[in-house]
Short mmCIF file of C-alpha atoms in Angstrom, two decimals:
data_model
loop_
_atom_site.label_atom_id
_atom_site.label_comp_id
_atom_site.label_asym_id
_atom_site.label_seq_id
_atom_site.Cartn_x
_atom_site.Cartn_y
_atom_site.Cartn_z
CA MET A 410 -20.27 86.22 -26.41
CA THR A 411 -22.79 84.58 -23.67
CA GLY A 412 -21.38 84.97 -20.42
CA VAL A 413 -22.54 82.33 -17.76
CA VAL A 414 -24.93 82.66 -15.11
CA VAL A 415 -24.91 81.59 -11.89
CA GLY A 416 -27.86 81.56 -9.72
CA LYS A 417 -29.56 80.91 -6.42
CA GLY A 418 -31.26 77.78 -7.58
CA ALA A 419 -27.77 76.25 -9.11
CA ILE A 420 -26.18 77.14 -5.62
CA ALA A 421 -28.81 75.56 -3.61
CA VAL A 422 -28.32 72.20 -6.51
CA GLY A 423 -25.10 71.86 -6.16
CA ALA A 424 -25.78 71.93 -2.03
CA VAL A 425 -28.06 68.89 -1.58
CA VAL A 426 -25.84 67.26 -4.66
CA ALA A 427 -22.89 67.72 -1.73
CA VAL A 428 -25.34 66.88 1.02
CA ALA A 429 -26.35 64.13 -1.25
CA LEU A 430 -23.14 62.62 -1.41
CA VAL A 431 -21.62 63.62 2.35
CA GLY A 432 -25.55 61.32 3.34
CA GLY A 433 -25.48 58.90 1.09
CA CYS A 434 -29.53 59.99 0.29
CA LYS A 435 -31.05 61.71 -2.62
CA ALA A 436 -32.30 64.06 -3.49
CA GLN A 437 -34.90 66.01 -3.70
CA ALA A 438 -36.21 68.14 -6.58
CA VAL A 439 -35.57 72.28 -6.74
CA ASP A 440 -38.67 74.65 -6.21
CA SER A 441 -39.39 77.19 -9.12
CA ASP A 442 -37.87 80.01 -6.72
CA GLY A 443 -34.66 77.88 -6.32
CA LYS A 444 -34.77 76.88 -2.83
CA ALA A 445 -34.18 73.50 -2.76
CA GLN A 446 -36.80 70.83 -0.79
CA PRO A 447 -36.45 69.41 2.79
CA VAL A 448 -33.92 66.31 2.33
CA LYS A 449 -34.42 62.82 4.16
CA ILE A 450 -31.73 61.45 5.14
CA SER A 451 -32.58 57.11 5.78
CA PRO A 452 -32.69 55.99 9.26
CA THR A 453 -30.11 53.74 9.61
CA LYS A 454 -30.22 50.13 9.02
CA THR A 455 -31.66 47.16 10.93
CA LYS A 456 -31.66 43.77 12.13
CA SER A 457 -33.52 41.88 10.42
CA ASP A 458 -36.26 41.03 13.38
CA GLY A 459 -36.12 44.94 14.16
CA SER A 460 -34.50 45.43 17.38
CA GLY A 461 -31.77 47.65 16.63
CA PRO A 462 -28.85 48.35 14.39
CA ASP A 463 -26.77 45.42 13.02
CA GLU A 464 -23.60 44.41 15.40
CA PRO A 465 -20.31 45.01 13.64
CA SER A 466 -19.14 41.96 11.62
CA GLY A 467 -16.26 40.14 14.15
CA PRO A 468 -16.43 37.68 16.24
CA SER A 469 -17.78 39.38 20.22
CA LYS A 470 -14.91 41.54 22.19
CA GLY A 471 -16.79 41.60 25.49
CA THR A 472 -18.45 44.31 27.48
CA ALA A 473 -17.13 45.68 30.21
CA GLU A 474 -19.18 43.65 32.41
CA GLY A 475 -17.37 40.27 31.03
CA PRO A 476 -16.12 39.31 28.42
CA SER A 477 -19.32 37.87 26.08
CA GLU A 478 -19.30 33.29 27.16
CA GLY A 479 -19.07 31.09 24.63
CA PRO A 480 -15.19 30.11 22.62
CA SER A 481 -14.18 33.14 20.30
CA GLU A 482 -14.58 32.43 16.68
CA GLU A 483 -10.37 32.86 16.80
CA THR A 484 -9.58 29.85 18.57
CA GLN A 485 -9.24 26.96 16.59
CA THR A 486 -8.93 23.15 18.16
CA PRO A 487 -5.39 22.17 17.95
CA GLU A 488 -4.93 18.97 16.55
CA PRO A 489 -4.48 15.72 18.13
CA ALA A 490 -1.03 13.97 18.20
CA PRO A 491 -0.25 10.80 15.80
CA LYS A 492 -1.69 7.39 16.85
CA THR A 493 0.50 4.93 17.07
CA LEU A 494 -0.11 2.26 14.29
CA LEU A 495 3.21 -0.29 14.64
CA ALA A 496 6.14 -0.62 16.48
CA PRO A 497 9.04 -2.02 16.86
CA GLY A 498 8.74 -5.62 18.54
CA GLN A 499 5.30 -6.43 16.70
CA ARG A 500 4.57 -9.23 14.32
CA GLY A 501 1.36 -9.67 11.93
CA ASP A 502 0.36 -8.82 8.15
CA GLU A 503 0.37 -5.41 9.06
CA VAL A 504 4.00 -5.22 9.42
CA ARG A 505 4.58 -7.38 6.68
CA GLU A 506 2.68 -5.50 4.97
CA LEU A 507 4.96 -2.67 6.37
CA GLN A 508 7.40 -3.67 4.67
CA ALA A 509 6.20 -4.28 1.59
CA ARG A 510 5.62 -0.56 1.01
CA LEU A 511 9.00 1.02 1.62
CA ARG A 512 11.37 -1.72 0.04
CA GLN A 513 8.77 -0.48 -3.20
CA ILE A 514 10.36 2.47 -2.68
CA ALA A 515 14.15 2.06 -1.59
CA TRP A 516 14.54 2.03 2.72
CA PHE A 517 13.79 -1.24 3.13
CA PHE A 518 15.66 -4.39 1.40
CA ASP A 519 15.85 -7.35 3.80
CA ASN A 520 13.00 -9.55 2.29
CA PRO A 521 9.57 -8.56 4.44
CA SER A 522 9.00 -10.94 7.00
CA GLY A 523 6.44 -9.53 9.06
CA THR A 524 7.88 -8.60 12.60
CA TYR A 525 8.91 -5.11 13.44
CA GLY A 526 12.44 -5.66 13.79
CA SER A 527 15.91 -3.18 13.83
CA SER A 528 15.79 -3.02 10.44
CA THR A 529 12.35 -2.07 10.22
CA THR A 530 12.59 0.68 12.07
CA SER A 531 16.04 1.77 10.88
CA ALA A 532 14.31 2.18 8.13
CA VAL A 533 10.83 3.80 9.95
CA LYS A 534 13.63 6.16 10.84
CA GLY A 535 14.98 7.00 6.90
CA PHE A 536 11.81 7.62 6.14
CA GLN A 537 11.22 9.60 8.57
CA GLY A 538 13.54 12.36 8.83
CA LYS A 539 13.74 12.63 5.01
CA ARG A 540 9.97 13.65 5.09
CA GLY A 541 10.93 16.27 8.22
CA LEU A 542 8.91 14.27 10.42
CA PRO A 543 10.18 13.02 13.96
CA ARG A 544 12.47 10.18 13.30
CA THR A 545 10.63 8.15 16.34
CA GLY A 546 11.34 4.44 14.50
CA THR A 547 7.53 3.54 14.86
CA THR A 548 4.66 4.31 12.62
CA ASP A 549 1.86 6.84 13.54
CA THR A 550 -0.86 8.12 11.86
CA VAL A 551 1.14 10.84 9.70
CA THR A 552 4.30 8.48 8.58
CA TRP A 553 2.19 6.01 7.39
CA GLN A 554 -0.39 8.89 5.66
CA LYS A 555 3.03 10.05 4.29
CA LEU A 556 3.69 6.47 2.66
CA VAL A 557 0.65 5.22 1.15
CA GLY A 558 0.28 8.42 -0.69
CA MET A 559 3.84 7.59 -2.34
CA THR A 560 3.47 3.79 -2.57
CA ARG A 561 1.49 1.23 -4.35
CA LYS A 562 -0.67 -1.38 -2.31
CA PRO A 563 1.78 -4.74 -2.18
CA THR A 564 1.51 -7.77 -4.66
CA LYS A 565 0.95 -10.69 -2.58
CA TYR A 566 4.42 -11.48 -4.20
CA GLU A 567 5.40 -8.30 -2.71
CA LEU A 568 3.81 -9.08 0.70
CA TYR A 569 6.22 -12.72 0.66
CA SER A 570 8.95 -11.68 -1.52
CA GLY A 571 11.09 -13.77 0.59
CA GLY A 572 8.66 -17.31 0.48
CA GLY A 573 6.37 -18.04 2.63
CA ILE A 574 3.30 -18.22 0.77
CA PRO A 575 0.55 -19.34 2.53
CA ALA A 576 -1.10 -22.99 -0.34
CA SER A 577 -3.10 -22.02 -2.89
CA LYS A 578 -6.53 -24.92 -1.66
CA PRO A 579 -5.41 -28.35 -3.87
CA ASP A 580 -6.89 -29.49 -7.30
CA LYS A 581 -9.00 -31.72 -7.24
CA ARG A 582 -6.42 -34.28 -8.08
CA CYS A 583 -4.46 -34.12 -5.77
CA MET A 584 -7.22 -35.57 -3.55
CA THR A 585 -6.17 -39.67 -4.69
CA GLY A 586 -3.05 -41.45 -3.27
CA ARG A 587 0.27 -39.88 -3.08
CA VAL A 588 0.78 -36.76 -4.84
CA LEU A 589 3.17 -34.05 -5.34
CA CYS A 590 0.81 -31.15 -5.65
CA ILE A 591 2.26 -28.41 -7.18
CA SER A 592 1.01 -24.55 -7.43
CA LYS A 593 2.23 -21.38 -9.92
CA GLU A 594 -0.57 -19.51 -7.87
CA SER A 595 1.70 -20.03 -4.33
CA ARG A 596 4.34 -20.97 -5.55
CA THR A 597 4.12 -24.01 -3.09
CA LEU A 598 4.97 -27.98 -3.64
CA THR A 599 2.70 -30.05 -0.86
CA TRP A 600 3.54 -33.51 0.04
CA MET A 601 0.24 -35.19 -0.24
CA ILE A 602 -1.18 -38.58 0.96
CA ASP A 603 -5.01 -39.26 0.42
CA GLY A 604 -6.35 -36.02 0.40
CA LYS A 605 -4.26 -35.00 3.58
CA ALA A 606 -0.99 -32.00 4.11
CA VAL A 607 2.66 -33.73 5.19
CA SER A 608 4.71 -30.94 3.81
CA THR A 609 4.43 -27.43 2.09
CA MET A 610 7.67 -25.99 0.60
CA ASP A 611 8.80 -23.45 -1.87
CA VAL A 612 9.04 -23.58 -5.62
CA ARG A 613 10.22 -21.63 -8.11
CA PHE A 614 8.97 -22.69 -11.66
CA GLY A 615 10.47 -21.51 -15.23
CA SER A 616 11.02 -18.65 -16.95
CA GLN A 617 8.78 -17.46 -19.21
CA TYR A 618 11.02 -18.03 -21.84
CA THR A 619 11.23 -22.01 -20.18
CA PRO A 620 8.02 -22.65 -18.79
CA THR A 621 7.04 -25.15 -16.25
CA ARG A 622 4.65 -27.60 -17.98
CA ASP A 623 1.22 -27.96 -16.21
CA GLY A 624 -0.45 -30.61 -16.21
CA THR A 625 0.37 -34.57 -15.07
CA PHE A 626 2.28 -36.59 -15.28
CA THR A 627 4.19 -38.95 -13.50
CA VAL A 628 7.86 -39.39 -11.02
CA TYR A 629 9.63 -41.54 -13.19
CA TRP A 630 13.60 -40.93 -12.24
CA LYS A 631 14.99 -40.37 -9.16
CA SER A 632 18.68 -39.61 -8.98
CA ARG A 633 20.40 -38.02 -5.66
CA HIS A 634 23.50 -36.73 -6.74
CA HIS A 635 22.04 -36.48 -10.78
CA VAL A 636 24.39 -33.60 -12.88
CA SER A 637 22.37 -31.28 -15.97
CA THR A 638 24.34 -32.66 -18.69
CA LEU A 639 22.19 -29.40 -20.84
CA TYR A 640 23.60 -26.34 -18.37
CA ASP A 641 26.61 -27.67 -17.04
CA THR A 642 24.63 -27.51 -13.26
CA ALA A 643 24.03 -30.03 -10.58
CA MET A 644 20.34 -30.82 -9.38
CA PRO A 645 20.59 -32.52 -6.05
CA TYR A 646 17.41 -34.99 -4.78
CA ALA A 647 16.25 -34.79 -8.60
CA MET A 648 12.48 -36.39 -8.87
CA PHE A 649 11.79 -36.43 -13.13
CA PHE A 650 8.84 -36.29 -14.02
CA SER A 651 8.21 -34.82 -17.29
CA GLY A 652 11.90 -35.18 -20.20
CA GLY A 653 13.98 -33.21 -18.39
CA GLN A 654 11.47 -31.17 -15.77
CA ALA A 655 12.35 -31.96 -12.68
CA VAL A 656 11.70 -31.70 -8.81
CA HIS A 657 14.87 -31.38 -6.77
CA TYR A 658 17.04 -28.53 -4.93
CA SER A 659 18.91 -25.72 -5.81
CA SER A 660 21.64 -24.29 -4.51
CA ASP A 661 21.23 -20.59 -6.61
CA PHE A 662 16.86 -20.57 -5.70
CA ALA A 663 18.44 -21.22 -1.91
CA ALA A 664 21.08 -18.41 -2.44
CA THR A 665 18.67 -15.17 -4.56
CA GLY A 666 15.35 -16.74 -4.40
CA TYR A 667 13.01 -15.58 -6.64
CA ASN A 668 14.85 -13.38 -8.28
CA GLY A 669 15.84 -16.33 -10.15
CA ALA A 670 14.64 -18.86 -12.69
CA SER A 671 14.87 -21.93 -13.22
CA HIS A 672 15.63 -24.06 -17.06
CA GLY A 673 11.55 -24.80 -17.04
CA CYS A 674 12.21 -27.30 -13.61
CA VAL A 675 10.46 -27.15 -10.51
CA ASN A 676 12.82 -25.70 -7.62
CA VAL A 677 13.48 -26.47 -3.35
CA ARG A 678 15.21 -24.05 -2.16
CA ASP A 679 14.88 -25.91 1.57
CA GLU A 680 17.60 -28.35 1.96
CA LYS A 681 16.43 -31.00 4.56
CA LYS A 682 12.86 -30.59 3.45
CA ILE A 683 13.89 -32.12 -0.24
CA ALA A 684 15.83 -34.63 1.49
CA SER A 685 13.09 -36.17 3.42
CA LEU A 686 10.79 -35.96 0.15
CA PHE A 687 12.39 -38.26 -1.76
CA SER A 688 13.14 -40.27 0.84
CA GLN A 689 9.14 -41.16 0.66
CA VAL A 690 8.35 -40.28 -3.09
CA LYS A 691 8.51 -43.69 -5.41
CA ASN A 692 8.82 -43.72 -9.27
CA GLY A 693 5.46 -43.36 -10.47
CA ASP A 694 4.01 -41.55 -7.99
CA LYS A 695 1.35 -38.41 -8.99
CA VAL A 696 3.02 -35.34 -9.56
CA VAL A 697 0.45 -32.04 -10.49
CA VAL A 698 1.27 -28.66 -11.76
CA TYR A 699 -1.58 -26.36 -12.16
CA LYS A 700 -1.99 -22.71 -11.40
#
């Protein structure tokens, strides 16, 4: 059996390896006598501009002469306080959109009015409290961003679910003579004489199963206290223009708004306005129903 002889050369090599591990340098070769050549230690790493050793990373801690100048990286700029966008007492289209968005997620149950009243304030407080925001009742930037993130842009009919949509541009057929100008797009009836609007009122139409007919017609019969023989319902201030279809007052429309529909007639919900209209319209006056 052959023994293993550990010589001076091997010991020297081991020492060099140990120095290499501790110093982080590269060991050099051993000479024929087993003596290690001098080990060179690499110089301390310097900055790229040669000005000296790298400083420890991280924010400056200052010196014995005083703290370093300039803001510390650890200092965070505080977030600005939420800015108020809408508040109780305000009016306008922005308030109407706020109400319509709150209505989409069942925090507001009235029809949008464009007035920031008590019901709107209560709805905003409820929305804020549910999401851990201060219950101020005013609509600030944080509240608005939360609401927008949970809703979609309201349609025109959502903004005016209770009516009051500005009347559409009159159809060209409405610009001459005496005309009941009825727009399905804006859900309005405008009484026009020689191209000038005399009065405008909200209207609703038939459902998809009993649609109100589009076209140009004439009033052929007026009936102040009419009752439908087909549906056994009252049709006050009826002005018939196409078969059994007429413009008339609807108590159901007055009570439920656009949640319902007619059987093809043009319903008016403002009784005072249609009473005035009924007294002015004559048989033979034109009726234009357009989209």
